Coordinates of C-alpha atoms in Angstrom, one line a residue:
M576 CA 68.4 10.6 -16.6
R577 CA 65.1 9.0 -16.0
V578 CA 61.7 9.7 -17.8
S579 CA 58.5 9.2 -16.5
G580 CA 55.8 9.7 -18.7
F581 CA 52.2 10.3 -17.3
S582 CA 48.4 10.5 -18.1
F583 CA 45.0 10.1 -16.8
I584 CA 41.6 8.6 -18.9
R585 CA 38.1 7.6 -17.9
N586 CA 35.5 6.5 -20.7
G587 CA 38.4 6.9 -23.6
S588 CA 36.8 4.2 -25.9
R589 CA 33.3 5.8 -25.7
L590 CA 34.1 9.0 -25.9
N591 CA 37.0 8.6 -28.9
Y592 CA 39.8 9.4 -27.6
P593 CA 43.2 8.3 -29.3
F594 CA 44.3 7.6 -26.0
I595 CA 46.0 4.2 -26.8
E596 CA 47.8 6.5 -29.6
S597 CA 48.6 9.0 -27.4
I598 CA 50.4 6.2 -24.9
R599 CA 52.5 4.9 -28.0
S600 CA 53.7 7.9 -29.2
A601 CA 55.5 8.9 -25.3
L602 CA 56.4 5.6 -25.0
P603 CA 60.0 5.5 -27.0
I604 CA 61.1 8.5 -24.6
C605 CA 60.0 7.0 -21.5
D606 CA 61.7 4.5 -19.1
E607 CA 58.0 4.1 -17.1
F608 CA 54.5 5.5 -18.3
V609 CA 52.1 6.1 -15.6
I610 CA 48.5 6.5 -16.1
A611 CA 45.4 6.9 -13.7
V612 CA 42.5 5.1 -15.0
G613 CA 38.8 5.9 -13.6
A614 CA 36.4 3.4 -13.2
G615 CA 34.1 3.6 -16.1
D616 CA 31.5 1.6 -18.4
D617 CA 33.9 1.2 -21.5
D618 CA 36.8 -1.0 -22.5
T619 CA 39.4 1.7 -21.8
R620 CA 41.5 -0.2 -19.2
E621 CA 41.4 -3.6 -21.0
R622 CA 42.5 -1.8 -24.0
I623 CA 45.7 -0.1 -22.1
V624 CA 46.5 -3.5 -20.4
A625 CA 46.8 -5.1 -24.2
I626 CA 49.2 -2.3 -25.3
G627 CA 51.4 -5.1 -23.5
D628 CA 54.3 -2.7 -22.3
P629 CA 56.0 -3.7 -19.4
K630 CA 56.8 0.3 -19.0
I631 CA 53.2 0.7 -18.1
R632 CA 51.8 1.0 -14.7
I633 CA 47.9 1.4 -14.0
I634 CA 46.7 3.3 -11.1
D635 CA 42.8 2.5 -10.6
T636 CA 40.8 5.3 -9.7
V637 CA 37.7 6.4 -9.0
W638 CA 36.5 10.0 -10.0
N639 CA 34.4 12.2 -7.3
P640 CA 31.0 12.2 -8.5
I641 CA 29.6 15.3 -6.8
L642 CA 33.1 17.5 -7.1
K643 CA 31.7 19.8 -10.3
E644 CA 34.1 23.0 -9.2
K645 CA 35.3 23.8 -12.4
G646 CA 36.9 20.5 -13.1
F647 CA 39.1 20.2 -10.0
V648 CA 38.6 16.5 -10.8
L649 CA 40.8 16.3 -13.9
A650 CA 43.2 18.1 -11.7
Q651 CA 42.8 15.6 -9.5
Q652 CA 43.2 12.7 -11.3
K653 CA 46.2 14.8 -13.6
L654 CA 48.0 14.7 -9.8
T655 CA 47.3 11.3 -9.0
A656 CA 49.5 9.9 -11.8
L657 CA 51.9 12.9 -11.3
Y658 CA 52.4 11.6 -7.7
N659 CA 53.5 8.0 -8.8
C660 CA 56.2 8.9 -11.0
T661 CA 59.6 8.0 -10.1
G662 CA 61.7 9.7 -13.3
D663 CA 63.8 13.0 -13.1
W664 CA 61.5 14.3 -15.6
A665 CA 57.6 13.8 -16.0
F666 CA 56.1 14.1 -19.5
Y667 CA 52.6 14.7 -19.3
I668 CA 50.5 14.0 -22.5
E669 CA 46.3 14.3 -22.3
G670 CA 44.4 11.4 -23.9
D671 CA 43.7 12.9 -27.0
E672 CA 47.6 14.6 -27.7
V673 CA 50.0 13.0 -29.8
L674 CA 54.1 12.9 -30.0
H675 CA 55.4 13.1 -33.8
E676 CA 57.9 10.2 -34.4
E677 CA 60.0 13.2 -35.6
D678 CA 60.2 15.0 -32.6
Q679 CA 61.4 12.0 -30.1
A680 CA 64.8 12.7 -30.6
A681 CA 64.4 16.4 -30.0
V682 CA 62.5 15.9 -26.9
L683 CA 65.1 13.4 -25.3
A684 CA 67.9 15.8 -26.0
A685 CA 65.9 18.9 -24.6
M686 CA 65.6 17.0 -21.4
E687 CA 69.4 15.5 -21.7
R688 CA 70.8 19.2 -22.2
H689 CA 68.8 20.8 -19.1
V690 CA 68.4 17.9 -16.6
D691 CA 71.3 19.2 -14.8
D692 CA 70.2 22.7 -14.8
P693 CA 68.1 23.4 -11.8
R694 CA 66.7 27.2 -13.6
V695 CA 65.0 25.1 -15.8
E696 CA 61.9 23.5 -14.3
A697 CA 59.8 22.4 -17.4
L698 CA 59.8 22.1 -21.2
W699 CA 57.4 23.6 -23.4
F700 CA 55.8 22.3 -26.9
D701 CA 54.3 23.7 -29.7
Y702 CA 51.3 22.3 -30.0
V703 CA 48.8 21.8 -33.4
H704 CA 45.3 21.7 -32.8
F705 CA 43.5 20.1 -35.4
Y706 CA 39.5 21.5 -36.0
G707 CA 36.7 19.9 -37.8
D708 CA 38.5 16.9 -38.8
P709 CA 42.4 16.3 -39.5
N710 CA 42.7 18.5 -42.6
W711 CA 42.1 21.4 -40.6
V712 CA 43.7 23.4 -37.5
A713 CA 42.4 26.0 -35.4
R714 CA 44.4 29.3 -35.2
G715 CA 42.9 31.6 -33.0
H716 CA 45.4 32.4 -29.8
S717 CA 42.5 30.9 -27.8
Y718 CA 43.7 27.5 -28.6
Y719 CA 46.8 27.5 -27.0
P720 CA 50.0 27.7 -29.4
R721 CA 52.5 26.5 -26.4
E722 CA 52.5 24.6 -23.4
A723 CA 54.6 23.4 -20.3
R724 CA 54.2 19.8 -20.5
I725 CA 57.4 18.3 -19.1
I726 CA 58.1 18.8 -15.3
R727 CA 61.0 18.5 -13.6
N728 CA 60.3 15.9 -10.7
T729 CA 62.1 17.0 -8.0
I730 CA 60.3 20.2 -7.4
R731 CA 56.8 20.8 -4.9
I732 CA 54.1 21.0 -7.7
T733 CA 50.2 21.1 -7.7
T734 CA 47.5 22.2 -10.3
T735 CA 44.0 23.5 -10.4
D736 CA 43.5 22.7 -13.9
S737 CA 44.4 19.7 -16.3
L738 CA 46.3 22.0 -18.7
Y739 CA 49.1 23.7 -16.6
F740 CA 51.6 23.1 -13.6
V741 CA 52.1 25.3 -10.6
V742 CA 55.3 25.3 -8.6
L743 CA 55.2 25.9 -4.7
D744 CA 57.9 27.9 -3.4
H745 CA 56.0 28.9 -0.4
K746 CA 53.2 27.3 1.8
K747 CA 50.5 29.7 0.4
S748 CA 51.3 31.1 -3.2
G749 CA 52.5 29.2 -6.7
R750 CA 54.0 30.6 -9.7
Y751 CA 54.3 29.0 -13.2
P752 CA 57.4 26.9 -14.0
R753 CA 60.3 28.5 -15.7
A754 CA 60.5 26.4 -19.3
A755 CA 62.6 26.0 -22.2
S756 CA 61.6 24.4 -25.4
A757 CA 61.3 21.2 -25.8
G758 CA 61.9 21.5 -29.6
A759 CA 59.2 19.8 -30.4
R760 CA 55.1 19.5 -31.2
L761 CA 52.1 18.1 -29.4
F762 CA 49.6 17.3 -31.8
H763 CA 46.2 17.6 -30.2
Y764 CA 43.2 15.6 -32.1
G765 CA 40.3 16.5 -29.3
N766 CA 37.9 18.6 -31.5
C767 CA 38.1 16.8 -34.8
R768 CA 36.7 13.5 -33.8
S769 CA 33.5 11.9 -35.1
P770 CA 30.3 14.4 -34.5
I771 CA 28.6 12.3 -32.0
A772 CA 31.8 11.7 -30.1
M773 CA 32.4 15.0 -30.3
W774 CA 28.7 16.0 -28.8
E775 CA 29.0 13.3 -26.3
K776 CA 32.7 14.5 -25.0
R777 CA 31.4 17.9 -24.8
R778 CA 28.6 16.5 -22.3
A779 CA 30.9 15.0 -20.2
M780 CA 33.4 17.6 -19.5
Q781 CA 30.1 20.0 -18.9
K782 CA 28.8 17.2 -16.0
L783 CA 32.6 18.1 -14.4
Y784 CA 32.1 22.3 -15.1
A785 CA 28.6 22.0 -13.7
T786 CA 27.4 24.4 -16.8
G787 CA 24.2 23.3 -16.6
H788 CA 23.9 21.6 -20.0
E789 CA 23.0 17.7 -18.7
G790 CA 19.2 18.3 -19.9
E791 CA 20.3 18.8 -23.8
V792 CA 18.5 16.4 -25.7
A793 CA 20.7 14.2 -28.3
P794 CA 21.4 15.6 -31.6
A795 CA 19.4 13.4 -34.8
E796 CA 21.4 10.6 -36.5
N797 CA 22.2 13.3 -39.5
F798 CA 24.1 15.5 -36.8
G799 CA 27.2 16.4 -38.9
R800 CA 30.5 18.0 -38.5
Q801 CA 29.1 21.2 -39.8
Q802 CA 26.4 21.2 -36.9
A803 CA 29.5 19.8 -34.2
Y804 CA 32.1 22.4 -35.4
T805 CA 31.2 26.1 -35.9
M806 CA 34.3 28.2 -35.6
D807 CA 34.3 30.8 -38.2
A808 CA 36.2 30.2 -41.4
R809 CA 38.7 32.5 -41.0
L810 CA 39.8 31.1 -37.5
V811 CA 40.7 27.6 -39.3
G812 CA 43.7 26.6 -41.8
R813 CA 44.6 23.8 -43.9
F814 CA 46.7 21.3 -42.4
E815 CA 49.2 20.9 -44.7
D816 CA 52.0 18.7 -42.8
T817 CA 51.9 15.2 -41.8
H818 CA 50.4 13.0 -38.9
P819 CA 51.9 10.9 -36.2
A820 CA 52.1 7.4 -37.5
V821 CA 50.4 5.9 -34.9
M822 CA 47.3 8.1 -35.9
A823 CA 46.9 6.6 -39.4
D824 CA 44.0 3.9 -38.2
W825 CA 42.2 6.3 -35.3
I826 CA 42.1 8.9 -38.6
A827 CA 40.9 6.5 -41.0
A828 CA 38.2 5.2 -38.6
Q829 CA 36.6 8.8 -37.7
E830 CA 33.0 8.7 -38.9
G831 CA 30.8 11.4 -40.6
D832 CA 31.1 14.0 -43.4
P833 CA 34.4 16.1 -44.2
Y834 CA 34.4 19.3 -42.4
V835 CA 34.0 22.2 -44.3
P836 CA 35.2 25.7 -43.2
F837 CA 32.4 28.7 -43.5
Q838 CA 32.1 32.0 -42.3
R839 CA 29.6 33.0 -40.4
G840 CA 28.1 36.5 -40.3
H841 CA 28.0 36.9 -36.6
L842 CA 30.9 36.2 -34.4
T843 CA 31.3 35.3 -30.5
G844 CA 33.3 37.7 -28.6
R845 CA 36.1 35.2 -28.5
E846 CA 35.8 34.9 -32.2
R847 CA 36.6 38.7 -32.7
R848 CA 39.5 38.7 -30.3
N849 CA 41.1 35.6 -32.1
L850 CA 40.6 37.6 -35.5
L851 CA 42.0 40.6 -34.3
G852 CA 45.1 39.0 -32.9
L853 CA 45.6 37.2 -36.4
Q854 CA 45.4 40.3 -38.1
I855 CA 47.8 42.5 -35.6
G856 CA 50.1 39.3 -35.8
N857 CA 50.3 39.6 -39.8
F858 CA 52.2 43.0 -39.2
L859 CA 54.1 42.9 -35.8
P860 CA 55.7 39.8 -34.1
I861 CA 53.3 39.6 -31.0
D862 CA 52.2 36.8 -29.3
F863 CA 48.7 37.2 -27.6
G864 CA 48.6 33.8 -26.2
K865 CA 48.1 33.0 -22.4
K866 CA 51.4 31.4 -21.6
H867 CA 51.4 29.1 -18.4
Y868 CA 55.0 29.4 -18.1
K869 CA 57.9 31.8 -17.9
P870 CA 60.3 31.2 -20.9
I871 CA 63.9 31.1 -20.2

């Protein structure tokens, strides 16, 4: 069995992505790691080269500056890396996601267990979404509780988004892959970075989705976590477990005041739906999270 890891990144240093930690967390279970590195204005590529691991293969890319249709340029970059993978399995990990070292053996075992079973087209992970700072996690179902991240590399795959995969059985139609559990977690640090870096990241994403906010004025120097992270406290919980070891330095380097969840008087429609889902879940085993795979 051969395993490819893959990802994409651009301006990862400037936007404070833990992309080096992400790559390092996946390398032990991969025979190669393919990463599409977009031309940017920071030292992202140099830092990846400096890892010095011969498993890493960089694909240099240029992001289409006029493509702003629902972030499709992210799908293009994801597929660029995927289509250069040579393994039986392809493990997709985004630049702000990290695999815990405690879960590496379970992931390898799941791939070994299903490699000869064509019914299993993908493997899904449970997600831990940090919010505000690395001491807190988001609890609402809008933060996808699980997602398929390992895909069989011998079937026709495409995507319209950076998040999920679409299997092409026919020329003009697609479906979500049939997936089994990887028996592991992925730790998502995209929403717990330093406040100014979080604002910059949101601005960068808005430009890819043509949301019309490109002209927003930069925040003041005292812009803090309470301004950057405003989700209602009822949708946030204390993180009581351990972080992946590779994240120690990144977590220590995060700037800004500690995040303190606060309960707001007015909830957005999305927050109300999430809170209702949590309340129902206390009594009934109902999963309101959207699945981009078919469990088997």
